[in-house]
């Protein structure tokens, strides 16, 4: 609990008031006392003059009687004024005392303070404790012609009066203290209230409540403080909002990037990362704030990250992460005034590219094989021919075979060229095509092949909406190759069913055969170039493995899709043509 | 004598993580070599085992050095002691992976007996367990460790299932006995790997809670 300012104010003010009141008490006390004494002594002096005049009267001819009368008078005065009156001669012998009958018992008064003073300066004064009356007395002495006249008055009166006064002052002092404490409390509340409000406000602000503000300003310095606190809060709020927006922008930006991105601080903690990063590493916990090696789980990548964090050297490497995907990882240090602050790790998925690379190498291998084999065979035939120039029958046979091989070579080169053309994605012009007509045309071209294998083609075309937007050349490539395969990979005396079906938004061409089917693990691969399920069998049918890749490319260019359904009693290819 | 610094502990745990990563990679590779008949990969695993062995020695020395020169107390003592123990477990895991690799070489690649489904599954689970166990350490949270102990049951079950299945194959086709035995060895190795990971998880609980739950 912090000390309150209001408490302090109350304590100091109360102390001040108490001190003031005591001063007041002291002053008033002295003042009143002095005034009282002055008044008293004036009165007593006056009375003494009276006494003197009476006493002087008693010194005439009829001394005895006059003296008696004077004594009586003075006794009366003493009685009325409640004074003790003493008359002392210059040698200090008491000649009269209103309180004592037998004055001879009294000791010499010559050196009483008041008497002494009176002898030298006419009047003397003193306050003493009277042994005779056992009380504090005020003595006033006056020098007369032959005698010193002294009056004494007990002081209990003034003491009573003064203590009364003291009590009143003390009482009112206490009342003043209480009232002023109440006033101070109210005032300090007024001062510390807004301060406390400001304190609570700033504490809440620090705790993250950025929306609340101080409501009513006072019209003073504290009001200014409150207002500037509010202004400050507004500014901070805006700054924070800007930061949040910036961070969101950054987040959105790095989220929208396909590459896996992570920023790792020099303590090894992951500061920022995107979800692609999490997906690539196949993690299901929140990676931010974890140490990189707790998340990445790849020893070679981690080693390189550690290396870059300590040396600041940029590294690019290829890593295989969980799930068998391959990535290039770029580890880039970032610095601040030559100190390595951390690294930026970028993971780029190159699995696809790797696959393509592999396919390319395979393709080159295949292609050179495909191209070289017929040439080698041809060479063999030609060499044999040179040795048997005279054997006409053999020559004819050899030439026949050589031509067949050249034809094979030729069709292969045709296919490769076609494929190349399709891959270059040339814009084929869009025209209205008639699917049924194209299919019939393909069947006609392939008729001789069917007759050779005794294959029966059955067609069932739907009559609706035969005009489709597309490209004749591409469509022919699609259907020719599919029907060609349906014949090639059919059994002898098998059948091919070609049907068209119409659904809500597409026309489906189904080409079904009664052939040997495609094994499940090859289905995904038959559209790859040069891929053939059974190399030896395909060799018999003269295929090169390019047909379906031509189909795939042509269909893609047309915006069509091709599905395959196959089991060991036949295969069905479906060409799905979207119609609007 | 100075006290154990955060930095030293961090260095040590990064070493442990490296060890764990190498072991988990060994699991992936060994099963991959078996599944996809990668004999070369199998050879590589066996060759690389000495890297893990020397890392184990290095970590052991580091732990002992810290124990002697820094005399850690309480939590830190438990952590270093746990690391010392799990280091051995991790090395054993890598060893078991070389066993799998040797089986691959002996079988000359993928066994044709049956499609490999359960064995890669066991490998996947054990890697998941290993990651969880280490997460328990770095997050000082016993929950993942408790999950690991739970998951070990799944591995044991898969192992039993593989046993039964392979025994039936052996009975049907005596010519395949050698192949089936090879797979049983692999399954057994994976089951042992699961046990070692469970040890690691128990160590994590010991480190976090300060109680030993082994042999309970
Ligand atoms: N209808 C089908 N039935 C069974 N297998 C098929 C069928 N269609 C294609 N295949 C398989 O897919 C492979 C690839 O076919 P693709 O048409 O691409 O090449 P190809 O027929 O061998 O050669 P070509 O380039 O002369 O067409 C074929 O070798 C064959 O094994
Ligand atoms: Mg074909």
Short mmCIF file of C-alpha atoms in Angstrom, two decimals, chain A residues 35-278:
data_model
loop_
_atom_site.label_atom_id
_atom_site.label_comp_id
_atom_site.label_asym_id
_atom_site.label_seq_id
_atom_site.Cartn_x
_atom_site.Cartn_y
_atom_site.Cartn_z
CA UNK A 35 -3.09 43.89 31.67
CA UNK A 36 -4.53 42.55 34.88
CA UNK A 37 -1.43 43.41 36.86
CA UNK A 38 -1.36 46.88 35.41
CA UNK A 39 -4.97 47.44 36.28
CA UNK A 40 -4.50 45.99 39.73
CA UNK A 41 -1.42 48.00 40.51
CA UNK A 42 -3.07 51.18 39.27
CA UNK A 43 -6.03 50.55 41.54
CA UNK A 44 -3.80 49.71 44.46
CA UNK A 45 -1.68 52.82 43.93
CA UNK A 46 -4.81 54.88 43.96
CA UNK A 47 -5.95 53.23 47.14
CA UNK A 48 -2.54 53.77 48.70
CA UNK A 49 -2.80 57.49 47.96
CA UNK A 50 -6.09 57.46 49.84
CA UNK A 51 -4.51 55.59 52.73
CA UNK A 52 -1.63 58.03 52.78
CA UNK A 53 -3.92 61.00 52.92
CA UNK A 54 -5.89 59.47 55.81
CA UNK A 55 -2.76 58.58 57.62
CA UNK A 56 -1.25 62.01 57.17
CA UNK A 57 -4.45 63.46 58.65
CA UNK A 58 -3.80 61.45 61.79
CA UNK A 59 -0.60 63.21 62.52
CA UNK A 60 -2.10 66.56 63.54
CA UNK A 61 -2.82 68.04 67.09
CA UNK A 62 -5.24 65.52 68.41
CA UNK A 63 -2.95 62.81 67.46
CA UNK A 64 -4.36 59.98 69.39
CA UNK A 65 -7.98 60.36 68.30
CA UNK A 66 -7.05 61.27 64.77
CA UNK A 67 -4.80 58.28 64.61
CA UNK A 68 -7.56 56.04 65.81
CA UNK A 69 -9.96 57.49 63.23
CA UNK A 70 -7.33 57.10 60.50
CA UNK A 71 -6.71 53.50 61.53
CA UNK A 72 -10.41 52.80 61.46
CA UNK A 73 -10.73 54.32 58.03
CA UNK A 74 -7.77 52.41 56.72
CA UNK A 75 -9.19 49.21 58.19
CA UNK A 76 -12.38 49.93 56.30
CA UNK A 77 -10.51 50.53 53.08
CA UNK A 78 -8.60 47.25 53.54
CA UNK A 79 -11.82 45.44 54.17
CA UNK A 80 -13.64 46.87 51.18
CA UNK A 81 -10.82 46.54 48.75
CA UNK A 82 -9.88 43.11 50.13
CA UNK A 83 -6.33 44.31 50.51
CA UNK A 84 -3.79 43.97 53.23
CA UNK A 85 -2.45 47.38 53.99
CA UNK A 86 0.83 47.85 55.82
CA UNK A 87 2.52 51.05 56.92
CA UNK A 88 6.23 50.89 57.47
CA UNK A 89 8.56 53.63 58.64
CA UNK A 90 11.81 54.34 56.83
CA UNK A 91 13.78 52.09 59.12
CA UNK A 92 11.59 49.16 58.17
CA UNK A 93 9.55 48.85 61.33
CA UNK A 94 5.91 48.08 60.68
CA UNK A 95 3.71 50.65 62.33
CA UNK A 96 0.38 49.40 61.06
CA UNK A 97 -0.94 46.30 59.38
CA UNK A 98 -4.57 45.76 58.53
CA UNK A 99 -4.30 41.99 59.04
CA UNK A 100 -2.12 41.93 62.17
CA UNK A 101 -3.18 43.43 65.50
CA UNK A 102 0.13 43.35 67.25
CA UNK A 103 2.59 44.79 64.75
CA UNK A 104 5.56 44.31 67.05
CA UNK A 105 5.57 40.57 66.13
CA UNK A 106 6.36 41.42 62.53
CA UNK A 107 9.99 41.45 61.47
CA UNK A 108 11.72 44.35 59.82
CA UNK A 109 10.38 45.11 56.35
CA UNK A 110 13.17 47.42 55.22
CA UNK A 111 14.56 45.00 52.72
CA UNK A 112 11.42 43.66 51.24
CA UNK A 113 11.81 44.13 47.50
CA UNK A 114 8.86 46.49 47.05
CA UNK A 115 9.83 48.55 50.10
CA UNK A 116 13.36 48.88 49.01
CA UNK A 117 12.24 49.98 45.52
CA UNK A 118 9.75 52.48 46.90
CA UNK A 119 12.40 54.10 49.08
CA UNK A 120 14.59 54.67 46.06
CA UNK A 121 12.05 55.34 43.23
CA UNK A 122 8.79 56.28 44.98
CA UNK A 123 6.90 53.15 43.99
CA UNK A 124 7.87 49.51 44.43
CA UNK A 125 6.22 46.37 43.24
CA UNK A 126 6.68 42.64 43.74
CA UNK A 127 4.89 39.33 43.59
CA UNK A 128 5.75 37.00 46.37
CA UNK A 129 4.51 34.15 48.36
CA UNK A 130 3.29 35.48 51.59
CA UNK A 131 4.29 33.34 54.53
CA UNK A 132 1.68 35.03 56.59
CA UNK A 133 -1.26 34.29 54.31
CA UNK A 134 0.18 31.25 52.48
CA UNK A 135 -0.71 32.62 49.03
CA UNK A 136 0.88 34.43 46.07
CA UNK A 137 0.46 38.12 46.68
CA UNK A 138 1.01 41.27 44.70
CA UNK A 139 2.70 43.92 46.79
CA UNK A 140 2.71 47.60 45.87
CA UNK A 141 4.61 50.08 47.99
CA UNK A 142 4.55 53.90 47.92
CA UNK A 143 6.97 56.21 49.58
CA UNK A 144 5.21 58.80 51.71
CA UNK A 145 6.60 61.72 53.64
CA UNK A 146 7.57 59.65 56.71
CA UNK A 147 6.32 56.22 55.94
CA UNK A 148 6.16 53.62 53.25
CA UNK A 149 2.58 52.59 52.45
CA UNK A 150 2.19 49.10 51.19
CA UNK A 151 -0.80 47.32 49.81
CA UNK A 152 -0.99 43.58 49.09
CA UNK A 153 -3.59 41.66 47.23
CA UNK A 154 -3.89 37.87 46.87
CA UNK A 155 -3.56 36.67 43.32
CA UNK A 156 -5.99 33.74 43.39
CA UNK A 157 -8.43 35.87 41.51
CA UNK A 158 -6.25 36.38 38.52
CA UNK A 159 -5.20 32.76 38.55
CA UNK A 160 -8.81 31.72 38.46
CA UNK A 161 -9.57 34.12 35.68
CA UNK A 162 -6.54 33.04 33.69
CA UNK A 163 -7.26 29.35 33.97
CA UNK A 164 -10.78 30.04 32.79
CA UNK A 165 -9.41 31.85 29.84
CA UNK A 166 -6.94 29.06 29.16
CA UNK A 167 -9.74 26.53 29.17
CA UNK A 168 -11.80 28.52 26.70
CA UNK A 169 -8.84 29.00 24.38
CA UNK A 170 -7.92 25.29 24.58
CA UNK A 171 -11.49 24.26 23.91
CA UNK A 172 -11.84 26.53 20.93
CA UNK A 173 -8.39 25.35 19.79
CA UNK A 174 -9.56 21.75 19.79
CA UNK A 175 -12.69 22.71 17.90
CA UNK A 176 -10.56 24.59 15.38
CA UNK A 177 -8.29 21.56 14.99
CA UNK A 178 -11.23 19.25 14.37
CA UNK A 179 -12.86 21.62 11.89
CA UNK A 180 -9.62 22.25 10.08
CA UNK A 181 -8.83 18.52 9.86
CA UNK A 182 -12.21 17.99 8.29
CA UNK A 183 -11.60 20.84 5.85
CA UNK A 184 -8.12 19.54 5.05
CA UNK A 185 -9.48 16.09 4.46
CA UNK A 186 -12.03 17.42 2.04
CA UNK A 187 -9.43 19.52 0.26
CA UNK A 188 -6.91 16.72 0.06
CA UNK A 189 -9.60 14.41 -1.26
CA UNK A 190 -10.28 16.97 -3.89
CA UNK A 191 -6.61 17.08 -4.80
CA UNK A 192 -5.74 13.43 -4.47
CA UNK A 193 -8.98 12.11 -5.99
CA UNK A 194 -8.07 13.12 -9.52
CA UNK A 195 -4.49 12.06 -8.91
CA UNK A 196 -5.68 8.66 -7.81
CA UNK A 197 -7.93 8.50 -10.85
CA UNK A 198 -4.92 9.29 -13.02
CA UNK A 199 -2.90 6.63 -11.22
CA UNK A 200 -5.59 3.99 -11.69
CA UNK A 201 -5.95 5.00 -15.31
CA UNK A 202 -2.24 4.69 -16.01
CA UNK A 203 -2.06 1.37 -14.19
CA UNK A 204 -4.91 -0.01 -16.27
CA UNK A 205 -3.25 1.33 -19.37
CA UNK A 206 -0.06 -0.44 -18.49
CA UNK A 207 -2.05 -3.63 -18.00
CA UNK A 208 -3.34 -3.38 -21.53
CA UNK A 209 -6.66 -1.57 -21.24
CA UNK A 210 -6.05 0.89 -24.04
CA UNK A 211 -9.61 2.07 -24.47
CA UNK A 212 -10.51 3.74 -21.17
CA UNK A 213 -9.88 7.45 -20.62
CA UNK A 214 -10.12 9.89 -17.70
CA UNK A 215 -13.59 11.34 -17.90
CA UNK A 216 -13.84 14.81 -16.33
CA UNK A 217 -10.94 17.18 -16.21
CA UNK A 218 -10.46 19.60 -13.33
CA UNK A 219 -9.75 23.19 -14.15
CA UNK A 220 -6.23 23.25 -12.76
CA UNK A 221 -2.77 21.73 -13.08
CA UNK A 222 -4.12 18.28 -12.33
CA UNK A 223 -6.65 18.81 -15.09
CA UNK A 224 -3.80 19.57 -17.44
CA UNK A 225 -2.03 16.43 -16.28
CA UNK A 226 -5.19 14.39 -16.85
CA UNK A 227 -5.66 15.85 -20.26
CA UNK A 228 -2.11 15.18 -21.29
CA UNK A 229 -2.40 11.63 -19.96
CA UNK A 230 -5.44 11.17 -22.17
CA UNK A 231 -3.59 12.65 -25.14
CA UNK A 232 -0.67 10.39 -24.45
CA UNK A 233 -3.00 7.41 -24.31
CA UNK A 234 -4.48 8.41 -27.67
CA UNK A 235 -1.07 8.67 -29.26
CA UNK A 236 0.12 5.39 -27.80
CA UNK A 237 -3.10 3.75 -28.87
CA UNK A 238 -2.60 4.95 -32.40
CA UNK A 239 1.00 3.80 -32.41
CA UNK A 240 -0.03 0.41 -31.13
CA UNK A 241 -2.76 0.16 -33.73
CA UNK A 242 -0.28 1.07 -36.42
CA UNK A 243 2.09 -1.57 -35.14
CA UNK A 244 -0.68 -4.13 -35.12
CA UNK A 245 -1.62 -3.19 -38.65
CA UNK A 246 2.01 -3.40 -39.71
CA UNK A 247 2.33 -6.75 -38.07
CA UNK A 248 -0.89 -7.95 -39.69
CA UNK A 249 0.40 -6.76 -43.04
CA UNK A 250 3.62 -8.63 -42.47
CA UNK A 251 1.70 -11.68 -41.32
CA UNK A 252 -0.59 -11.56 -44.35
CA UNK A 253 2.37 -11.03 -46.62
CA UNK A 254 4.38 -13.92 -45.32
CA UNK A 255 1.28 -16.06 -45.04
CA UNK A 256 0.55 -15.49 -48.72
CA UNK A 257 3.98 -16.70 -49.71
CA UNK A 258 4.13 -20.33 -50.73
CA UNK A 259 7.63 -20.77 -49.42
CA UNK A 260 8.07 -21.75 -45.81
CA UNK A 261 9.48 -18.75 -43.99
CA UNK A 262 10.83 -18.44 -40.48
CA UNK A 263 12.77 -15.74 -38.72
CA UNK A 264 15.00 -17.10 -35.99
CA UNK A 265 16.53 -14.77 -33.43
CA UNK A 266 20.13 -15.07 -32.35
CA UNK A 267 19.01 -16.81 -29.18
CA UNK A 268 17.73 -19.58 -31.42
CA UNK A 269 14.08 -18.78 -30.86
CA UNK A 270 11.67 -18.75 -33.78
CA UNK A 271 10.29 -15.21 -33.89
CA UNK A 272 7.99 -15.29 -36.89
CA UNK A 273 6.95 -18.02 -39.27
CA UNK A 274 4.17 -18.71 -41.73
CA UNK A 275 1.86 -21.66 -41.89
CA UNK A 276 3.60 -23.01 -45.00
CA UNK A 277 6.64 -23.44 -42.78
CA UNK A 278 4.59 -25.40 -40.26
#
